[in-house]
Short mmCIF file of C-alpha atoms in Angstrom, two decimals:
data_model
loop_
_atom_site.label_atom_id
_atom_site.label_comp_id
_atom_site.label_asym_id
_atom_site.label_seq_id
_atom_site.Cartn_x
_atom_site.Cartn_y
_atom_site.Cartn_z
CA MET A 440 29.51 -7.71 1.49
CA MET A 441 31.46 -6.40 -1.02
CA ARG A 442 31.58 -9.29 -3.14
CA THR A 443 28.22 -8.98 -2.70
CA ILE A 444 27.39 -5.72 -4.04
CA SER A 445 29.64 -6.45 -6.68
CA MET A 446 27.91 -9.18 -8.18
CA MET A 447 24.45 -7.11 -8.02
CA ARG A 448 26.10 -4.85 -9.55
CA ARG A 449 26.63 -6.54 -12.75
CA ALA A 450 23.24 -8.15 -12.29
CA ALA A 451 22.31 -4.10 -12.64
CA ALA A 452 24.31 -3.37 -15.30
CA VAL A 453 22.43 -6.12 -17.44
CA ALA A 454 19.19 -4.97 -16.34
CA LEU A 455 20.10 -1.57 -17.25
CA ALA A 456 22.05 -3.29 -20.88
CA VAL A 457 18.22 -4.46 -21.91
CA VAL A 458 16.44 -1.27 -21.12
CA MET A 459 19.02 0.77 -22.77
CA THR A 460 18.45 -1.75 -26.08
CA VAL A 461 14.75 -1.31 -25.73
CA SER A 462 14.85 2.19 -25.18
CA MET A 463 17.29 3.06 -28.21
CA ALA A 464 14.44 0.50 -30.77
CA ALA A 465 12.04 2.65 -28.97
CA CYS A 466 13.16 6.27 -29.69
CA GLY A 467 10.86 6.58 -33.12
CA SER A 468 7.75 4.50 -31.95
CA GLN A 469 4.73 6.40 -31.88
CA SER A 470 1.82 5.26 -28.98
CA THR A 471 -0.77 3.00 -30.33
CA ALA A 472 -3.51 5.01 -28.39
CA ALA A 473 -1.83 8.88 -29.04
CA ASP A 474 -4.81 10.29 -30.52
CA THR A 475 -7.40 8.67 -27.67
CA GLN A 476 -8.24 9.31 -24.14
CA ASP A 477 -7.58 5.45 -23.39
CA LEU A 478 -5.25 5.18 -20.83
CA VAL A 479 -3.08 2.23 -19.87
CA VAL A 480 -1.27 1.58 -16.96
CA ALA A 481 1.01 -1.24 -16.73
CA ARG A 482 0.78 -2.51 -13.13
CA SER A 483 3.17 -4.62 -10.79
CA LEU A 484 0.28 -6.08 -8.62
CA GLU A 485 -3.06 -7.77 -9.97
CA THR A 486 -6.29 -6.29 -9.63
CA THR A 487 -8.11 -9.83 -7.69
CA ASP A 488 -10.80 -8.41 -5.47
CA MET A 489 -13.13 -5.19 -6.18
CA LEU A 490 -15.21 -5.59 -3.21
CA PRO A 491 -14.30 -2.94 -0.67
CA ALA A 492 -14.33 -4.53 2.67
CA THR A 493 -12.17 -7.21 1.42
CA GLY A 494 -10.24 -6.01 -1.17
CA TYR A 495 -6.50 -6.66 0.43
CA SER A 496 -3.43 -5.96 -1.43
CA ASN A 497 -2.36 -2.36 -3.53
CA GLY A 498 -3.67 -3.92 -6.66
CA ASP A 499 -6.98 -4.12 -5.43
CA ILE A 500 -7.27 -0.64 -2.92
CA TRP A 501 -5.76 1.33 -6.11
CA ALA A 502 -8.41 0.39 -8.56
CA ILE A 503 -11.35 -0.07 -6.05
CA GLN A 504 -10.59 3.72 -5.54
CA GLN A 505 -11.18 4.46 -8.81
CA VAL A 506 -14.94 3.05 -8.64
CA TYR A 507 -16.00 3.80 -5.48
CA GLN A 508 -15.89 6.49 -2.86
CA THR A 509 -15.83 7.72 0.60
CA LEU A 510 -17.15 10.24 2.99
CA THR A 511 -13.95 11.60 3.60
CA ARG A 512 -11.29 11.93 1.19
CA ASN A 513 -7.51 12.27 1.61
CA LYS A 514 -5.68 15.24 0.75
CA THR A 515 -3.25 14.66 -1.92
CA ASP A 516 -0.32 15.54 0.00
CA GLY A 517 -1.49 12.92 2.99
CA SER A 518 -1.70 15.80 5.65
CA GLY A 519 -5.17 14.83 6.72
CA VAL A 520 -8.66 14.79 5.29
CA GLU A 521 -11.32 16.77 3.26
CA PRO A 522 -15.08 16.29 2.22
CA GLY A 523 -15.64 13.34 0.40
CA LEU A 524 -19.63 12.00 -0.54
CA ALA A 525 -20.16 13.73 2.97
CA GLU A 526 -19.99 17.81 2.36
CA SER A 527 -19.61 18.41 6.10
CA TRP A 528 -19.48 16.76 9.55
CA GLN A 529 -19.88 17.67 13.67
CA GLU A 530 -18.61 15.70 16.31
CA SER A 531 -20.50 16.12 19.28
CA ASP A 532 -19.22 17.11 22.58
CA ASP A 533 -18.73 14.12 24.36
CA GLY A 534 -16.78 12.54 21.27
CA LEU A 535 -18.95 9.70 20.87
CA SER A 536 -20.69 10.58 18.00
CA TRP A 537 -20.13 12.50 14.66
CA THR A 538 -23.44 13.41 12.17
CA PHE A 539 -22.50 13.64 8.46
CA ARG A 540 -24.23 15.91 5.98
CA LEU A 541 -24.17 13.84 2.58
CA ARG A 542 -24.09 15.03 -1.20
CA HIS A 543 -27.38 15.82 -2.80
CA GLY A 544 -27.41 14.63 -6.28
CA VAL A 545 -24.76 11.78 -6.18
CA THR A 546 -25.95 8.62 -8.44
CA PHE A 547 -24.19 5.40 -8.69
CA HIS A 548 -23.33 3.37 -11.90
CA ASN A 549 -26.93 1.99 -12.04
CA GLY A 550 -28.04 5.99 -12.25
CA ALA A 551 -30.25 5.50 -8.15
CA GLU A 552 -29.45 8.23 -5.98
CA MET A 553 -26.92 7.40 -3.16
CA THR A 554 -28.77 8.49 0.26
CA ALA A 555 -27.95 7.29 4.02
CA LYS A 556 -29.53 4.22 3.53
CA ASP A 557 -26.35 2.95 1.39
CA VAL A 558 -24.15 4.61 3.80
CA LYS A 559 -26.07 2.88 6.78
CA PHE A 560 -25.23 -0.44 4.78
CA SER A 561 -21.62 -0.16 3.44
CA ILE A 562 -20.73 1.10 7.02
CA ASP A 563 -22.42 -1.63 8.53
CA PHE A 564 -21.05 -4.43 6.30
CA ALA A 565 -17.30 -2.94 6.34
CA ARG A 566 -17.45 -3.09 10.26
CA THR A 567 -19.00 -6.40 10.54
CA ALA A 568 -16.38 -8.33 11.54
CA ARG A 569 -15.56 -11.64 8.96
CA ASP A 570 -12.38 -13.90 8.57
CA ASP A 571 -12.00 -12.48 4.57
CA LYS A 572 -12.17 -8.57 5.72
CA PRO A 573 -8.81 -7.48 6.61
CA TRP A 574 -9.50 -4.27 7.56
CA GLN A 575 -11.98 -4.52 9.95
CA PHE A 576 -10.40 -3.29 13.01
CA LEU A 577 -10.06 -0.06 11.74
CA PHE A 578 -14.48 0.36 12.38
CA GLU A 579 -14.15 -1.37 15.77
CA ALA A 580 -14.81 1.65 17.54
CA ILE A 581 -17.96 1.77 15.40
CA SER A 582 -21.17 0.81 18.00
CA GLY A 583 -24.11 1.94 15.60
CA VAL A 584 -25.17 3.67 12.37
CA ASP A 585 -28.08 5.49 12.40
CA VAL A 586 -30.33 7.71 9.58
CA ILE A 587 -31.12 11.12 10.09
CA ASP A 588 -32.99 11.65 7.35
CA ASP A 589 -31.99 10.63 3.73
CA TYR A 590 -28.54 13.14 3.55
CA THR A 591 -28.34 12.68 7.35
CA VAL A 592 -26.11 9.91 9.02
CA ARG A 593 -24.89 9.81 12.80
CA LEU A 594 -22.02 7.07 13.79
CA ASP A 595 -22.18 6.35 17.35
CA LEU A 596 -18.67 5.26 19.24
CA SER A 597 -17.54 2.79 21.57
CA GLU A 598 -15.01 5.18 22.70
CA PRO A 599 -13.96 8.79 21.56
CA TRP A 600 -11.62 7.83 18.62
CA ALA A 601 -9.10 10.02 17.15
CA PRO A 602 -8.71 8.44 13.68
CA LEU A 603 -12.76 8.26 12.62
CA LEU A 604 -12.59 10.89 10.17
CA SER A 605 -9.13 9.41 8.35
CA ASP A 606 -10.53 5.50 8.96
CA LEU A 607 -14.11 6.59 6.97
CA SER A 608 -11.12 7.89 3.89
CA MET A 609 -10.65 4.36 3.68
CA SER A 610 -11.29 1.99 0.83
CA ALA A 611 -13.07 -0.79 2.72
CA ILE A 612 -15.18 1.61 3.68
CA SER A 613 -16.26 2.66 0.39
CA ILE A 614 -20.41 3.81 -0.12
CA MET A 615 -21.91 0.66 -1.93
CA PRO A 616 -25.74 0.61 -3.03
CA ALA A 617 -27.75 -1.10 0.10
CA ASP A 618 -28.33 -4.61 -0.06
CA PHE A 619 -25.97 -4.33 -3.60
CA ALA A 620 -28.83 -3.22 -5.55
CA GLY A 621 -30.47 -6.13 -5.11
CA MET A 622 -27.72 -8.35 -6.25
CA SER A 623 -25.85 -11.37 -4.11
CA GLU A 624 -22.40 -10.61 -2.76
CA THR A 625 -21.00 -12.83 -4.98
CA GLU A 626 -22.59 -11.36 -8.10
CA PHE A 627 -22.13 -8.07 -6.79
CA ARG A 628 -18.21 -8.70 -6.73
CA SER A 629 -18.20 -9.69 -10.36
CA HIS A 630 -20.62 -6.80 -11.12
CA PRO A 631 -19.91 -3.52 -8.82
CA ILE A 632 -21.51 -0.62 -8.52
CA GLY A 633 -19.81 2.73 -6.53
CA THR A 634 -19.91 6.48 -6.94
CA GLY A 635 -16.79 7.01 -8.50
CA PRO A 636 -15.57 8.50 -11.77
CA TYR A 637 -14.97 5.00 -13.46
CA LYS A 638 -17.28 1.94 -13.81
CA VAL A 639 -16.15 -1.40 -14.37
CA GLY A 640 -16.16 -1.95 -17.77
CA GLU A 641 -14.17 -5.57 -18.71
CA TRP A 642 -12.38 -7.98 -16.19
CA LYS A 643 -10.09 -10.32 -17.04
CA LYS A 644 -8.46 -12.25 -13.75
CA GLY A 645 -4.80 -12.73 -14.28
CA ASP A 646 -4.22 -10.02 -17.22
CA TYR A 647 -5.92 -6.98 -16.53
CA ILE A 648 -9.53 -4.61 -15.71
CA ARG A 649 -10.60 -2.23 -17.99
CA PHE A 650 -12.55 1.70 -16.59
CA VAL A 651 -14.70 3.25 -18.46
CA ARG A 652 -16.05 7.32 -17.90
CA ASN A 653 -19.21 7.48 -15.51
CA ASP A 654 -20.82 10.30 -17.98
CA ASP A 655 -23.29 11.33 -14.55
CA TYR A 656 -20.41 11.18 -12.42
CA TRP A 657 -20.88 14.46 -9.83
CA GLU A 658 -17.45 16.24 -10.16
CA LYS A 659 -18.60 18.82 -13.40
CA ASN A 660 -16.15 18.06 -16.20
CA ARG A 661 -14.53 14.71 -14.58
CA PRO A 662 -13.37 12.40 -15.24
CA ARG A 663 -11.52 13.67 -18.61
CA LEU A 664 -10.23 9.65 -20.49
CA ASN A 665 -12.82 8.06 -21.98
CA SER A 666 -10.89 4.65 -20.40
CA VAL A 667 -7.98 3.67 -17.75
CA THR A 668 -6.76 -0.08 -18.46
CA PHE A 669 -4.71 -1.82 -15.47
CA LYS A 670 -2.83 -4.32 -17.01
CA TYR A 671 -1.48 -6.79 -14.94
CA VAL A 672 2.69 -6.89 -15.79
CA ALA A 673 4.59 -9.09 -13.60
CA ASP A 674 7.79 -8.15 -15.15
CA ALA A 675 9.12 -4.89 -14.48
CA ASN A 676 11.55 -5.02 -17.68
CA THR A 677 8.53 -5.87 -19.74
CA ARG A 678 6.45 -2.93 -18.22
CA SER A 679 9.19 -0.49 -19.42
CA GLN A 680 9.11 -1.72 -22.77
CA MET A 681 5.54 -1.58 -23.18
CA VAL A 682 6.18 1.64 -22.13
CA GLN A 683 9.22 2.60 -24.32
CA SER A 684 7.50 1.11 -27.26
CA GLY A 685 4.28 2.93 -26.62
CA GLN A 686 1.37 -0.31 -25.38
CA ALA A 687 0.76 1.09 -22.16
CA GLN A 688 1.07 5.29 -20.95
CA ILE A 689 2.54 4.72 -17.26
CA ASP A 690 4.88 1.75 -15.79
CA GLU A 691 4.21 1.48 -12.44
CA PHE A 692 7.48 1.19 -10.18
CA PRO A 693 10.09 1.31 -12.93
CA THR A 694 13.35 -0.20 -11.42
CA ALA A 695 15.29 2.12 -10.32
CA VAL A 696 18.17 1.19 -12.62
CA SER A 697 16.29 1.64 -15.25
CA VAL A 698 15.41 5.52 -14.61
CA SER A 699 18.49 7.04 -16.19
CA ALA A 700 17.89 5.25 -19.28
CA LEU A 701 14.13 5.93 -19.22
CA ASN A 702 14.16 9.62 -18.93
CA LYS A 703 17.23 9.82 -21.85
CA THR A 704 14.37 7.62 -24.42
CA LYS A 705 11.87 9.78 -26.24
CA ASN A 706 8.41 10.84 -25.63
CA VAL A 707 9.18 8.94 -22.30
CA HIS A 708 9.87 10.82 -18.51
CA VAL A 709 10.48 9.26 -14.96
CA ALA A 710 7.44 11.15 -12.85
CA SER A 711 8.49 11.05 -8.97
CA PHE A 712 5.86 11.09 -6.38
CA PRO A 713 5.80 11.68 -2.28
CA SER A 714 5.22 8.67 -0.87
CA THR A 715 4.61 6.27 2.66
CA SER A 716 6.32 3.63 0.74
CA LEU A 717 8.87 1.50 2.83
CA ILE A 718 10.41 -1.68 2.02
CA TRP A 719 10.70 -4.28 4.53
CA VAL A 720 11.77 -7.85 5.63
CA ASN A 721 8.68 -10.02 7.22
CA LEU A 722 9.87 -12.08 9.50
CA ASN A 723 7.49 -15.08 11.28
CA ASN A 724 7.81 -14.80 14.53
CA ARG A 725 5.71 -18.36 15.01
CA LYS A 726 8.91 -20.36 13.79
CA LYS A 727 12.34 -21.32 15.21
CA PRO A 728 14.76 -19.57 15.58
CA LEU A 729 12.80 -16.49 14.89
CA ASP A 730 11.14 -16.51 17.70
CA ASP A 731 13.80 -15.85 19.30
CA VAL A 732 14.48 -11.80 19.70
CA HIS A 733 18.67 -12.72 19.76
CA VAL A 734 18.16 -14.26 16.56
CA ARG A 735 16.22 -11.40 14.96
CA ARG A 736 18.42 -8.64 16.35
CA ALA A 737 21.30 -10.93 15.25
CA LEU A 738 19.68 -10.96 11.13
CA ALA A 739 18.74 -7.19 11.67
CA TYR A 740 22.51 -5.70 12.78
CA ALA A 741 23.89 -7.93 9.40
CA ILE A 742 22.04 -5.85 7.36
CA ASP A 743 24.07 -3.11 5.72
CA LYS A 744 20.93 -0.90 4.09
CA GLN A 745 23.33 2.12 3.00
CA ALA A 746 25.00 -0.68 0.83
CA ILE A 747 21.26 -1.77 -0.48
CA VAL A 748 20.69 1.67 -0.98
CA ARG A 749 23.53 2.02 -3.78
CA ALA A 750 23.85 -1.34 -5.27
CA VAL A 751 19.88 -1.48 -5.50
CA TYR A 752 18.65 2.05 -5.38
CA TYR A 753 21.11 3.61 -6.79
CA GLY A 754 20.63 6.36 -4.37
CA GLN A 755 16.98 6.75 -5.37
CA ALA A 756 15.95 5.72 -1.49
CA GLU A 757 17.14 6.40 1.63
CA SER A 758 18.13 4.26 4.61
CA ALA A 759 14.83 3.28 6.83
CA ASN A 760 15.70 3.65 10.99
CA SER A 761 11.72 2.86 11.54
CA MET A 762 8.89 0.63 10.50
CA LEU A 763 7.03 3.61 10.55
CA SER A 764 6.75 5.48 7.04
CA LYS A 765 8.96 8.87 7.17
CA ASN A 766 6.11 10.69 5.18
CA LEU A 767 3.42 9.89 8.13
CA MET A 768 2.47 11.66 10.88
CA GLY A 769 3.69 9.96 14.04
CA TYR A 770 7.13 8.96 12.45
CA SER A 771 9.77 9.73 14.64
CA LYS A 772 13.46 10.53 13.48
CA ASP A 773 15.03 9.77 16.71
CA VAL A 774 14.51 5.85 16.77
CA LYS A 775 17.32 4.25 17.04
CA ASP A 776 17.73 1.10 14.27
CA LEU A 777 20.01 -1.73 14.96
CA GLN A 778 22.56 -0.27 12.23
CA TYR A 779 24.73 -2.92 10.38
CA SER A 780 27.43 -4.03 12.57
CA MET A 781 28.80 -7.85 12.15
CA LYS A 782 30.39 -7.84 14.83
CA LYS A 783 27.30 -7.08 17.25
CA ALA A 784 25.57 -9.37 14.92
CA LYS A 785 27.46 -12.36 15.91
CA GLY A 786 27.42 -11.21 19.44
CA GLU A 787 23.25 -11.56 19.84
CA LEU A 788 23.54 -14.58 17.88
CA ALA A 789 26.14 -15.85 20.35
CA LYS A 790 23.14 -15.28 23.26
CA SER A 791 20.70 -17.05 21.14
CA ASN A 792 19.35 -20.49 21.64
CA ALA A 793 19.72 -21.24 18.02
CA PRO A 794 21.87 -23.81 16.76
CA LYS A 795 25.32 -22.80 15.03
CA HIS A 796 23.51 -23.35 11.54
CA PHE A 797 19.56 -23.21 10.87
CA SER A 798 18.33 -23.00 7.45
CA LEU A 799 15.59 -19.93 6.50
CA THR A 800 13.90 -19.49 3.50
CA ILE A 801 13.24 -16.10 2.12
CA GLN A 802 10.10 -15.61 -0.71
CA VAL A 803 10.46 -13.58 -3.46
CA GLN A 804 8.14 -12.18 -5.73
CA SER A 805 8.38 -13.30 -9.85
CA GLY A 806 9.31 -10.59 -12.19
CA ASP A 807 10.71 -8.23 -9.71
CA PRO A 808 14.71 -7.39 -10.03
CA GLU A 809 14.73 -5.12 -7.19
CA LYS A 810 13.23 -7.82 -4.28
CA SER A 811 15.47 -10.12 -6.29
CA MET A 812 18.44 -8.55 -5.75
CA LEU A 813 17.67 -7.40 -1.65
CA ALA A 814 17.00 -11.18 -1.57
CA GLN A 815 20.81 -12.23 -2.65
CA ILE A 816 22.30 -9.07 -0.53
CA LEU A 817 20.53 -11.06 2.28
CA GLN A 818 21.28 -14.17 1.63
CA GLU A 819 24.99 -13.34 1.66
CA SER A 820 25.10 -11.01 4.73
CA TRP A 821 23.52 -13.55 6.66
CA LYS A 822 25.61 -16.62 5.41
CA GLU A 823 28.32 -14.75 7.35
CA LEU A 824 26.73 -15.66 10.40
CA GLY A 825 26.14 -19.44 9.56
CA VAL A 826 22.48 -18.93 8.28
CA ASP A 827 21.60 -21.65 5.24
CA VAL A 828 19.49 -19.32 2.98
CA THR A 829 17.37 -20.58 0.33
CA LEU A 830 15.68 -18.21 -2.05
CA GLN A 831 11.69 -19.47 -3.26
CA THR A 832 10.66 -17.56 -6.20
CA LEU A 833 6.44 -16.99 -6.39
CA ASP A 834 3.86 -15.07 -8.34
CA SER A 835 3.05 -11.66 -5.72
CA THR A 836 -0.53 -13.66 -5.08
CA THR A 837 1.13 -16.66 -3.68
CA VAL A 838 3.46 -14.80 -1.78
CA TYR A 839 0.47 -12.65 -0.36
CA SER A 840 -1.72 -15.52 0.57
CA ASN A 841 0.84 -17.33 2.22
CA ARG A 842 1.54 -14.39 4.61
CA THR A 843 -2.21 -14.92 5.15
CA SER A 844 -1.60 -18.25 6.24
CA GLY A 845 1.72 -17.89 7.93
CA ASP A 846 3.08 -19.84 5.38
CA PHE A 847 6.43 -18.18 5.39
CA ASP A 848 9.99 -17.81 7.12
CA VAL A 849 11.11 -14.78 5.38
CA ALA A 850 9.52 -12.12 3.11
CA MET A 851 10.06 -8.54 1.41
CA PHE A 852 7.07 -6.35 0.87
CA GLU A 853 6.66 -3.07 0.04
CA MET A 854 4.42 -0.85 2.80
CA THR A 855 2.41 2.16 1.97
CA ASN A 856 -0.14 3.68 4.31
CA ASP A 857 -4.23 3.91 2.95
CA ILE A 858 -5.26 6.64 5.39
CA SER A 859 -3.68 9.68 7.19
CA ASP A 860 -3.78 8.70 10.33
CA PRO A 861 -0.95 6.57 11.45
CA ASP A 862 -3.38 4.26 13.81
CA GLU A 863 -3.97 1.56 10.40
CA TRP A 864 -0.19 1.09 9.58
CA MET A 865 0.19 0.79 13.47
CA GLN A 866 -2.46 -1.77 14.23
CA TYR A 867 -1.56 -3.48 10.41
CA MET A 868 1.97 -3.92 10.81
CA PHE A 869 2.52 -4.15 15.16
CA SER A 870 -0.85 -5.56 16.74
CA SER A 871 -1.24 -8.84 17.97
CA SER A 872 -3.59 -9.33 15.70
CA ALA A 873 -1.60 -7.39 13.36
CA ASN A 874 -2.38 -8.73 9.33
CA VAL A 875 1.15 -9.04 8.17
CA ASN A 876 1.03 -11.86 10.39
CA SER A 877 4.24 -12.26 11.50
CA GLY A 878 3.05 -13.38 14.89
CA TYR A 879 4.65 -10.62 17.03
CA ASP A 880 2.58 -10.53 20.30
CA ASN A 881 3.52 -7.79 22.90
CA PRO A 882 0.86 -6.32 25.11
CA GLN A 883 3.00 -3.17 25.69
CA VAL A 884 2.76 -2.31 21.71
CA ASP A 885 -0.69 -3.24 21.77
CA ASP A 886 -1.51 -0.74 25.05
CA LEU A 887 0.19 1.68 23.35
CA ILE A 888 -1.40 2.06 19.78
CA ASN A 889 -4.75 1.55 21.78
CA LYS A 890 -3.95 4.65 23.96
CA ALA A 891 -2.91 6.22 20.84
CA ALA A 892 -6.30 6.22 18.99
CA ALA A 893 -8.12 6.96 21.80
CA ASP A 894 -6.28 10.35 22.67
CA SER A 895 -7.21 13.55 20.71
CA ASP A 896 -3.83 15.14 21.85
CA ARG A 897 -1.41 15.39 19.15
CA ALA A 898 1.48 15.23 21.38
CA THR A 899 0.79 12.61 23.43
CA ARG A 900 -0.42 10.88 20.69
CA LEU A 901 3.19 11.11 18.75
CA LYS A 902 4.68 9.96 22.39
CA TYR A 903 3.20 7.00 22.64
CA TYR A 904 3.88 6.42 18.48
CA ALA A 905 7.58 7.22 19.14
CA GLU A 906 7.40 4.39 21.85
CA VAL A 907 6.19 2.00 19.67
CA GLN A 908 8.55 1.97 16.93
CA GLN A 909 11.91 2.33 19.18
CA ILE A 910 10.08 -1.13 21.07
CA ILE A 911 9.89 -2.79 17.52
CA ALA A 912 13.29 -1.27 16.03
CA ASP A 913 14.35 -3.46 19.32
CA GLU A 914 13.09 -6.04 18.89
CA ALA A 915 12.65 -7.02 15.34
CA PRO A 916 10.08 -8.64 14.26
CA GLU A 917 10.69 -6.82 11.38
CA ILE A 918 13.45 -5.32 9.67
CA PRO A 919 13.23 -1.45 8.07
CA LEU A 920 14.95 -1.41 4.83
CA VAL A 921 14.29 1.54 2.49
CA TYR A 922 12.56 4.33 2.09
CA LYS A 923 11.20 4.87 -1.47
CA PRO A 924 9.58 7.67 -3.37
CA GLY A 925 6.38 6.56 -5.51
CA LEU A 926 7.87 5.99 -9.23
CA PHE A 927 6.39 6.24 -12.08
CA ALA A 928 7.58 5.66 -16.05
CA VAL A 929 5.12 7.75 -18.59
CA ARG A 930 5.20 9.00 -21.61
CA ASP A 931 5.32 12.74 -22.21
CA GLN A 932 1.12 12.76 -23.94
CA VAL A 933 0.32 11.88 -20.44
CA LYS A 934 -1.09 15.00 -18.92
CA ASP A 935 -2.23 15.75 -15.22
CA PHE A 936 -1.46 12.30 -13.83
CA THR A 937 -0.81 12.88 -9.76
CA VAL A 938 -0.33 10.06 -7.53
CA THR A 939 -0.92 11.31 -3.98
CA THR A 940 1.54 10.92 -0.72
CA LEU A 941 -0.97 7.55 0.20
CA GLY A 942 -0.51 6.21 -3.04
CA GLU A 943 -3.81 6.99 -4.91
CA TYR A 944 -4.01 7.56 -8.35
CA LYS A 945 -5.77 10.75 -9.36
CA LEU A 946 -7.34 10.07 -12.35
CA ALA A 947 -10.17 11.81 -13.14
CA ASP A 948 -8.19 14.87 -14.15
CA THR A 949 -5.77 12.88 -16.07
CA THR A 950 -5.76 13.35 -20.07
CA ILE A 951 -3.87 12.40 -23.23
CA ALA A 952 -2.57 14.83 -25.28
CA ARG A 953 -1.78 14.41 -29.36
CA GLU A 954 2.44 13.24 -29.23
#
């Protein structure tokens, strides 16, 4: 492992030298957008889908949130929800129905007023099962939606459902105009209409999506920018260069090794926000020998997370003990993970049905030096167990599509929760129908997750969630690596840029000052 860490350090030094060279060259540069209110964000993930119910990755979700809105919305610190398009709500005594009163005077981007009819259409569309709707499981407890009047809607439930208010803040259940405003679903995908602070101005898939200000937005004096462009740039070094030269004002997720150099660059600083981010290893439990719990435990024991924190993240992350984010309700600090021990790793492998030598392929997202370094560390660590690891570099869209189809052995991902309740994370990551498609199937885990969602008592829910986390830690269907803050390289001219703990970009308040 020491040889691996040394190799990683040398690779990191090269990357740092590149950043510092660009930094020195950029010190005298002025932003080309210094005198405008047009923001460019260089993003690591592409926006591929703007239909709320089918949008999948953070590349989609964080774009959808600029255009659409939901009945409830997350608080900035991720601690709960506050009124969104619904200004108030009331739960029935039996917990089986909720009545929501809508804001008056909210209009869609096409000028039509939002009413309860639009809310019913949107919720019914989101909760109707379809193979391309990855978040439909969040809305299964909703059994019916009734329009009471133009500004009142009632949701009926099949059972009491503790996460409901949080579920209604999910981008997948954003409010759209009824019947797609007279368009077909296909047409609406290309010409989305919401109630949010920004409208889609231009969308060049594979390159960028540009949002323009919604002058009729219901929150007064918002938004303050003329436009926001999400520019897809997979390569981390290129994103840093764009911010340093002024081609972009924000770089999403600069590498940890570049932070010090970026903070020394004139007119640039690195902003750090609390986050639910977890970097983790996804194992395909359907494939041999990963279907053997002893093999998975061996792989987990063979990972030195503390070394990863030092070598890859330069102390700007922390070792993860649980597959649930530490900044999310339900996280248990008492979960005992499989801490690094090559002796225990070899002991677990000896108990398995795996051959003495077997092969695995790790799929790695291109342009992400941190994930590349992680993959190399895993490759070297698992080599000591007699595992022949091949690294396969693919673009992020392919890595995600392979996960959906189950076409992978091992992959690494970054997970953030989109709502304030852990139910999304629990179902998405650990249930037998989990969208991470690990193939893990444990009826006890399914039962605990369902019990937690149906119970309104917080202490009881926390107990169930702690049990789930320990089972996952013991059986290692997925392996947590590190918890990360949300890091962004930002030009100093950008003011009031905030990212919530749940990852949403709060761009309605953002402005750009003259440099």
